[in-house]
Coordinates of C-alpha atoms and ligand atoms in Angstrom, one line a residue:
M1 CA -47.2 97.7 34.5
V2 CA -44.1 95.8 34.1
Q3 CA -43.8 95.9 29.8
F4 CA -42.3 92.5 28.8
R5 CA -39.6 93.0 26.0
N6 CA -38.2 90.3 24.1
I7 CA -34.3 88.9 24.5
K8 CA -31.6 90.9 22.8
G9 CA -30.4 89.3 19.8
T10 CA -33.8 87.7 19.2
H11 CA -36.4 89.0 16.9
D12 CA -40.1 88.4 16.6
L13 CA -41.2 87.7 12.4
F14 CA -44.6 88.8 11.3
P15 CA -46.7 87.8 8.7
E16 CA -45.4 90.3 5.9
E17 CA -42.0 89.1 6.9
L18 CA -42.8 85.5 7.1
K19 CA -43.8 85.5 3.3
T20 CA -40.2 86.3 2.1
W21 CA -38.9 83.3 4.9
Q22 CA -41.9 81.1 3.5
M23 CA -40.7 81.5 -0.1
I24 CA -37.2 81.3 1.0
E25 CA -37.8 77.8 2.7
K26 CA -39.8 76.5 0.0
K27 CA -36.7 77.5 -2.2
I28 CA -34.3 75.6 0.1
H29 CA -36.0 72.4 0.0
E30 CA -36.5 72.7 -3.4
I31 CA -32.9 72.8 -4.5
M32 CA -31.8 70.3 -1.5
Q33 CA -34.4 67.6 -3.0
K34 CA -33.1 68.4 -6.5
Y35 CA -29.4 67.3 -5.3
G36 CA -31.2 64.0 -3.6
Y37 CA -30.6 65.2 0.1
G38 CA -33.2 64.5 2.9
E39 CA -34.6 66.6 5.6
I40 CA -33.2 66.4 9.0
R41 CA -34.6 67.6 12.1
T42 CA -33.2 67.4 15.6
P43 CA -33.9 68.2 19.2
V44 CA -33.4 71.7 20.4
F45 CA -31.2 71.2 22.9
E46 CA -29.0 68.7 24.0
N47 CA -26.2 67.2 26.0
T48 CA -23.5 69.6 26.6
E49 CA -20.9 67.2 26.2
L50 CA -21.8 66.7 22.6
F51 CA -20.9 70.3 21.7
V52 CA -17.8 70.3 23.8
R53 CA -16.6 67.2 22.6
G54 CA -17.5 67.9 19.1
I55 CA -16.7 71.9 18.5
G56 CA -13.9 71.9 20.8
T57 CA -13.1 73.4 24.8
D58 CA -11.3 76.2 23.5
T59 CA -13.1 77.7 20.4
D60 CA -15.4 81.1 20.8
I61 CA -18.6 79.1 21.0
V62 CA -17.9 76.4 23.5
N63 CA -15.8 79.2 25.9
K64 CA -18.3 82.3 25.6
E65 CA -21.2 81.7 23.6
M66 CA -23.7 78.8 24.6
Y67 CA -26.8 78.6 26.6
S68 CA -26.3 76.1 28.7
W69 CA -27.9 74.9 32.1
I70 CA -28.3 72.1 34.8
D71 CA -31.5 70.5 34.6
Q72 CA -33.4 69.5 37.5
G73 CA -32.6 66.0 37.1
G74 CA -28.7 67.5 37.5
N75 CA -27.6 66.8 33.4
S76 CA -26.4 69.8 32.0
L77 CA -28.1 70.4 28.6
T78 CA -27.5 73.1 26.2
L79 CA -29.7 75.0 23.5
K80 CA -28.1 73.8 19.7
P81 CA -25.8 76.5 19.0
E82 CA -24.9 74.4 15.5
L83 CA -26.3 71.6 13.6
T84 CA -23.0 69.6 12.8
A85 CA -22.4 67.3 15.8
P86 CA -26.3 67.0 16.5
V87 CA -26.8 65.2 13.3
I88 CA -23.5 63.2 13.3
R89 CA -25.0 62.3 16.9
A90 CA -28.5 61.1 15.6
Y91 CA -26.5 59.4 12.7
V92 CA -24.4 57.5 15.2
Q93 CA -27.1 56.9 17.7
N94 CA -29.5 55.4 15.0
Q95 CA -26.8 53.4 12.8
L96 CA -27.4 54.9 9.8
N97 CA -24.0 53.8 8.7
K98 CA -25.8 50.2 8.8
Q99 CA -28.3 51.1 6.0
H100 CA -26.6 52.9 3.4
P101 CA -22.5 53.5 2.6
I102 CA -23.6 57.2 1.9
H103 CA -26.5 59.3 3.7
R104 CA -27.1 63.3 2.2
L105 CA -29.0 65.0 4.9
Y106 CA -29.9 68.5 5.1
Y107 CA -31.6 71.0 7.3
F108 CA -33.3 74.2 8.4
D109 CA -33.4 75.3 12.1
T110 CA -32.9 77.5 14.6
L111 CA -30.2 78.1 16.9
F112 CA -28.8 80.4 19.6
R113 CA -25.2 81.5 20.8
R114 CA -24.5 84.3 22.8
E115 CA -22.3 86.4 20.7
R116 CA -22.7 90.5 20.5
P117 CA -25.9 91.3 18.5
Q118 CA -25.4 93.7 15.6
K119 CA -26.2 93.9 12.1
G120 CA -26.3 89.6 10.5
R121 CA -25.6 88.5 13.8
Q122 CA -28.3 87.2 16.7
R123 CA -28.3 85.3 19.6
Q124 CA -31.2 83.5 18.3
F125 CA -30.8 82.9 14.5
Y126 CA -31.8 80.4 11.5
Q127 CA -29.6 77.9 9.2
F128 CA -30.0 75.5 6.8
G129 CA -26.9 73.3 5.6
V130 CA -26.5 69.4 4.3
E131 CA -24.3 66.6 5.5
A132 CA -23.1 64.3 3.3
I133 CA -21.6 61.3 5.4
G134 CA -19.7 58.7 4.3
S135 CA -17.5 60.0 0.7
P136 CA -13.9 60.9 1.5
Y137 CA -13.5 62.0 -2.3
P138 CA -12.8 65.2 -3.6
E139 CA -16.3 65.0 -5.5
Q140 CA -18.3 64.9 -2.6
D141 CA -16.5 68.5 -1.4
V142 CA -17.1 69.5 -4.4
E143 CA -20.7 69.0 -4.3
I144 CA -21.4 70.6 -1.6
I145 CA -19.6 74.0 -2.1
S146 CA -21.5 73.8 -5.5
L147 CA -24.3 73.0 -3.8
A148 CA -23.8 76.3 -1.6
Y149 CA -22.6 78.5 -4.5
G150 CA -25.9 77.0 -6.5
I151 CA -27.9 78.3 -3.8
Y152 CA -26.7 82.0 -4.0
K153 CA -27.0 82.1 -7.6
N154 CA -30.3 80.9 -7.5
F155 CA -31.4 83.9 -5.4
G156 CA -30.0 86.4 -7.8
I157 CA -26.9 87.1 -5.6
E158 CA -24.1 88.0 -7.8
K159 CA -21.4 89.9 -5.4
M160 CA -20.0 86.9 -4.0
E161 CA -16.1 85.3 -3.2
V162 CA -15.8 81.6 -2.6
K163 CA -12.5 80.8 0.2
I164 CA -11.2 77.5 0.3
N165 CA -8.5 76.0 2.1
S166 CA -7.0 72.8 3.2
I167 CA -5.9 72.3 6.5
G168 CA -5.0 68.6 5.8
S169 CA -5.8 65.3 8.1
S170 CA -5.1 65.3 12.2
E171 CA -2.1 63.5 11.4
I172 CA -0.4 66.6 10.7
R173 CA -2.1 68.7 13.7
P174 CA 0.8 67.9 16.3
T175 CA 4.0 69.0 14.0
Y176 CA 2.2 71.7 12.7
L177 CA 1.4 73.7 16.0
A178 CA 4.9 72.7 17.4
L179 CA 6.0 75.1 14.7
L180 CA 2.9 77.4 14.8
K181 CA 3.9 77.9 19.0
K182 CA 7.5 78.0 18.1
S183 CA 7.1 81.0 15.2
L184 CA 5.0 83.0 17.5
Q185 CA 6.2 82.2 21.4
K186 CA 8.1 85.8 21.2
Y187 CA 5.6 87.4 20.4
I188 CA 3.0 86.1 23.4
D189 CA 3.4 89.8 25.5
D190 CA 2.1 91.5 22.3
F191 CA -1.1 89.1 22.2
C192 CA -4.6 89.7 24.1
N193 CA -5.3 88.1 27.1
S194 CA -7.3 85.3 25.4
C195 CA -5.0 84.6 22.6
K196 CA -2.2 83.9 25.1
L197 CA -4.4 81.1 26.2
R198 CA -4.6 80.1 22.9
L199 CA -1.3 79.7 22.6
Q200 CA -1.1 77.4 25.1
N201 CA -4.0 75.4 24.8
N202 CA -5.6 75.2 21.1
A203 CA -3.2 77.9 18.7
L204 CA -4.9 77.1 15.6
R205 CA -8.1 79.1 17.6
L206 CA -5.4 82.2 17.3
F207 CA -6.8 82.3 14.0
D208 CA -10.4 82.9 15.1
C209 CA -9.3 86.4 16.9
K210 CA -10.6 89.9 15.8
N211 CA -7.9 91.8 17.4
S212 CA -6.1 93.7 15.1
Q213 CA -2.8 93.4 16.5
C214 CA -3.3 89.6 17.3
Q215 CA -4.1 89.8 13.6
E216 CA -1.3 91.3 12.2
I217 CA 1.1 89.0 14.2
L218 CA -0.5 86.4 12.3
M219 CA -0.4 87.6 9.0
E220 CA 3.4 88.5 9.3
K221 CA 4.8 85.9 12.1
A222 CA 2.6 82.5 11.6
P223 CA 3.4 79.6 8.9
Y224 CA 0.2 79.1 7.2
I225 CA -1.0 75.0 8.0
F226 CA -1.5 74.8 4.0
D227 CA 2.2 74.3 4.2
S228 CA 2.4 71.6 6.1
I229 CA -0.4 69.3 4.6
S230 CA 0.8 66.0 3.5
S231 CA 1.1 65.0 -0.2
D232 CA -2.3 62.9 -0.4
D233 CA -4.1 66.5 1.3
H234 CA -2.8 68.3 -1.4
A235 CA -3.9 66.3 -4.2
H236 CA -7.4 66.1 -2.5
F237 CA -7.1 70.0 -2.2
I238 CA -5.6 70.3 -6.3
D239 CA -8.6 67.8 -7.3
I240 CA -11.5 69.9 -5.9
T241 CA -10.2 73.2 -7.6
R242 CA -9.8 71.8 -11.0
R243 CA -13.5 70.5 -10.3
L244 CA -14.5 74.0 -9.4
D245 CA -12.5 75.5 -12.7
E246 CA -14.3 72.8 -14.8
M247 CA -17.7 74.0 -13.5
D248 CA -17.1 77.6 -13.3
I249 CA -17.0 78.3 -9.8
P250 CA -14.8 81.3 -8.8
Y251 CA -12.6 80.8 -5.6
V252 CA -9.7 82.3 -4.2
H253 CA -7.3 80.2 -2.1
D254 CA -7.0 82.0 1.1
K255 CA -4.5 79.9 3.4
S256 CA -5.3 81.8 6.6
L257 CA -8.8 79.6 6.4
V258 CA -9.2 77.5 9.4
R259 CA -12.5 78.0 10.7
G260 CA -13.5 78.3 14.1
L261 CA -14.8 75.1 15.3
D262 CA -12.4 72.5 16.3
Y263 CA -13.8 69.1 14.3
Y264 CA -12.5 70.5 10.5
T265 CA -9.9 68.1 8.3
H266 CA -9.1 69.1 5.0
T267 CA -11.1 70.9 3.1
T268 CA -12.7 74.6 4.9
F269 CA -14.4 76.8 2.6
E270 CA -16.4 79.9 3.3
I271 CA -18.8 82.5 0.9
S272 CA -19.1 86.1 1.8
S273 CA -20.6 88.8 0.2
S274 CA -19.3 92.4 0.8
S275 CA -22.7 94.0 0.3
L276 CA -23.6 92.7 4.0
G277 CA -21.2 94.7 6.1
S278 CA -18.4 93.5 8.9
Q279 CA -20.6 89.9 8.9
D280 CA -19.8 89.0 5.4
A281 CA -20.1 85.4 5.6
L282 CA -23.3 84.1 4.1
C283 CA -21.9 80.5 4.7
G284 CA -19.1 78.0 5.7
G285 CA -17.9 74.3 6.1
G286 CA -15.8 71.8 5.4
R287 CA -14.8 68.0 5.8
Y288 CA -14.7 66.7 9.3
N289 CA -13.4 63.3 9.1
D290 CA -12.8 62.6 12.5
L291 CA -16.0 63.9 13.9
I292 CA -18.1 60.6 13.8
Q293 CA -15.0 59.2 15.9
Q294 CA -15.0 61.6 18.4
I295 CA -18.3 60.8 19.2
G296 CA -18.5 57.5 19.7
G297 CA -19.4 56.3 15.6
K298 CA -17.2 54.1 13.1
S299 CA -14.4 56.1 11.7
T300 CA -16.2 57.6 8.7
P301 CA -15.2 60.7 6.7
A302 CA -18.1 63.6 6.2
V303 CA -18.2 66.9 4.5
G304 CA -21.2 70.2 5.0
F305 CA -21.5 73.4 5.2
A306 CA -24.0 75.7 7.2
A307 CA -25.8 79.0 6.1
G308 CA -27.2 82.0 7.8
V309 CA -30.7 82.5 6.8
E310 CA -31.2 86.2 7.7
R311 CA -27.9 86.6 5.9
L312 CA -29.3 85.4 3.2
I313 CA -32.1 87.9 3.3
L314 CA -30.1 90.8 3.9
A315 CA -28.0 90.0 0.9
I316 CA -31.1 89.3 -1.6
G317 CA -32.1 93.0 -0.1
G318 CA -33.9 92.7 3.1
M319 CA -37.4 91.0 3.7
K320 CA -39.5 91.7 0.3
T321 CA -43.3 92.6 0.2
L322 CA -45.0 90.1 -1.7
E323 CA -48.4 90.5 -3.7
S324 CA -51.1 90.2 -1.6
S325 CA -52.4 86.4 -1.8
I326 CA -55.7 86.5 -0.5
D327 CA -58.7 85.4 -3.1
I328 CA -61.9 86.3 -1.5
Y329 CA -62.7 88.3 1.7
L330 CA -66.6 87.5 2.6
I331 CA -68.7 90.8 3.4
T332 CA -71.2 89.3 5.3
I333 CA -74.3 91.6 7.3
G334 CA -76.3 89.8 10.1
N335 CA -75.4 86.8 11.9
E336 CA -77.6 84.4 9.7
A337 CA -75.8 85.4 6.6
N338 CA -72.1 85.1 8.9
A339 CA -73.0 81.2 9.7
M340 CA -73.8 80.5 6.3
A341 CA -70.8 82.2 5.0
S342 CA -68.7 80.0 6.7
N343 CA -69.8 77.0 5.0
I344 CA -69.1 78.7 1.9
A345 CA -65.7 79.6 2.5
N346 CA -64.9 76.1 3.7
E347 CA -65.8 74.6 0.6
L348 CA -63.8 77.1 -1.6
R349 CA -60.6 76.4 0.8
E350 CA -61.7 72.6 0.0
K351 CA -62.6 72.4 -3.2
N352 CA -60.9 75.5 -4.9
D353 CA -58.0 76.0 -2.6
N354 CA -58.9 79.3 -2.4
I355 CA -57.8 81.9 -0.2
V356 CA -60.7 83.3 2.1
I357 CA -61.0 85.3 4.5
L358 CA -64.4 85.8 6.7
E359 CA -65.3 88.4 8.6
T360 CA -65.7 88.3 12.5
L361 CA -65.7 91.8 13.7
R362 CA -69.6 92.4 12.5
R363 CA -68.8 95.5 11.0
S364 CA -70.5 97.8 8.5
M365 CA -70.6 96.8 5.2
K366 CA -68.7 99.8 4.1
S367 CA -66.2 99.1 6.9
Q368 CA -66.2 95.4 5.4
M369 CA -65.1 96.6 1.9
R370 CA -62.6 98.8 3.0
E371 CA -60.9 95.9 4.9
A372 CA -61.5 93.7 1.3
N373 CA -59.6 96.6 -0.5
R374 CA -57.0 96.7 2.6
C375 CA -55.5 93.3 2.6
G376 CA -55.5 93.3 -1.1
A377 CA -58.0 90.7 -1.9
K378 CA -58.9 89.5 -5.4
H379 CA -62.6 89.4 -4.8
A380 CA -64.9 90.1 -2.3
I381 CA -68.7 88.0 -1.8
I382 CA -71.1 90.1 -0.8
I383 CA -74.0 88.5 1.6
G384 CA -76.8 90.8 3.2
E385 CA -79.9 89.9 4.4
E386 CA -81.4 90.5 0.6
E387 CA -79.0 88.2 -0.7
L388 CA -79.7 85.5 1.8
A389 CA -83.6 85.7 1.8
N390 CA -83.1 85.1 -2.1
G391 CA -80.5 82.6 -2.0
M392 CA -78.2 84.9 -4.0
V393 CA -74.7 86.6 -3.5
I394 CA -73.1 89.4 -4.8
I395 CA -69.2 88.9 -6.2
K396 CA -67.5 92.1 -6.9
D397 CA -64.1 91.8 -8.6
M398 CA -61.6 94.4 -6.3
K399 CA -59.7 95.5 -9.5
T400 CA -62.1 96.0 -11.7
S401 CA -64.9 96.8 -9.8
K402 CA -67.1 95.0 -11.7
Q403 CA -70.3 93.4 -9.6
V404 CA -72.3 90.3 -10.7
E405 CA -75.0 88.4 -8.7
L406 CA -75.7 85.2 -8.7
P407 CA -77.5 82.0 -7.1
S408 CA -75.0 80.7 -4.1
S409 CA -75.0 77.4 -4.9
D410 CA -72.7 78.9 -8.3
I411 CA -69.9 80.1 -6.2
I412 CA -67.7 77.3 -6.6
K413 CA -68.3 76.9 -10.2
F414 CA -67.9 81.0 -10.4
F415 CA -64.2 80.5 -9.0
N416 CA -63.2 77.1 -10.1
S417 CA -63.3 78.9 -13.5
K418 CA -61.0 81.9 -12.4
S419 CA -58.3 79.4 -11.1
Ligands
HAM501 P1 -20.6 78.3 11.4 O1 -19.4 79.2 10.5 O2 -20.4 79.0 12.9 O3 -20.3 77.3 10.8 O4 -22.1 79.0 11.1 C1 -22.3 79.2 9.6 C2 -23.4 80.0 9.3 O5 -24.2 80.4 10.3 C3 -22.5 81.3 9.2 O6 -21.6 82.0 8.0 C4 -23.3 82.5 9.2 O7 -24.2 82.7 7.9 C5 -24.4 81.9 10.3 N1 -24.2 82.3 11.7 C6 -23.7 82.2 12.6 N2 -23.3 82.8 13.3 C7 -24.4 83.6 13.6 C8 -25.3 84.6 13.6 N3 -24.9 84.7 15.3 N4 -26.4 85.2 13.7 C9 -26.6 85.1 12.5 N5 -26.2 84.1 11.7 C10 -25.2 83.2 12.5 C11 -21.3 76.2 11.3 O8 -21.9 76.1 12.1 C12 -21.0 74.4 11.3 N6 -22.0 73.8 11.9 C13 -21.2 74.7 9.6 C14 -20.9 73.1 9.0 C15 -21.6 72.3 8.6 N7 -19.7 72.7 8.4 C16 -20.0 71.6 8.3 N8 -21.1 71.2 8.3

């Protein structure tokens, strides 16, 4: 027999783990909404060209990591590897700019990248994130950074580092890239094969290489893009750092932080945690003032970040086994009692908001009681043949083992008084 297995780098999530996920999702929705962000959901796949144009041809994501295919109609499609380009596509397509001058959008979604799986790195993973579209001012960058920082604080994560940088506007890019190439050309033979190509085609992407020899050359010989930015961009950056100081958000200025996607301009930032191991980036983001125009919209400034959900779970110490939330296990003996119990279960769910499980395996009374214990139910309601005949039920408090007998018509009232 063939044994099917999940695809490498993907994972199944089961009810116990999903309780942690649901807790996280709930908190994220609450925090985002407190900052005035509204949720957006985009399709799971898009035209490949959107990502090529948005993220950039020489990036690792577009070069090596996208799940792309040609569909039956001959269109090249891609499972989304990130969410900024799809959100901006939706913004442009639906002309959201005509509704308001500013849009604050957030998402919680699943993504796909064909990376080498390891702790904190999957091929299917989840992100939450935000995109604030419309404001060019430093206060918008700071809102985004403090929102990201605030989320991790809210989850009790203390050991984190905020790194920020500015890569300036796209106008300074050609001059900087020429300088970078000139400084590194003589070391071309010492670079890995990918970096040899990067140096020719898109030299900023050299900073994405993980090869230690390439890193060493860059550290020693490459000029920082920050040292080439304009005075306006410099003032924008200083304004951000001043505001972060005022908000007591600690950060380090990392001049080598350029981030691996081509759409960034001005601010780039990452929050990392030493508790994560080699994949230490909790989240990353920045400004992208040219992307909207690049994919067919009117030039509009924007800034955002995205965060890995699996990495947040690792940082909070893994999946927490939360207390059982089952209120009542309905133990029934015989078909008739079970049929009547379905109505009781529904009434308890609807009127009292109780979480109720009704036996469907026709087990013995003893096994059902064991099951009620196993699933952590707070109460068991027992309806046997005798109780059915008398119109009575037995209610057992599973913690104290105390039992009461009452008319079945009083069940709702009984549990209502408990909540
Ligand atoms: P990114 O740095 O590619 O940025 O991803 C953001 C975060 O997603 C990372 O810091 C990490 O926590 C998580 N992540 C990335 N790849 C994986 C993976 N293979 N497995 C698990 N987690 C992963 C972006 O995606 C940009 N769209 C962020 C942004 C939004 N910039 C502006 N707006």
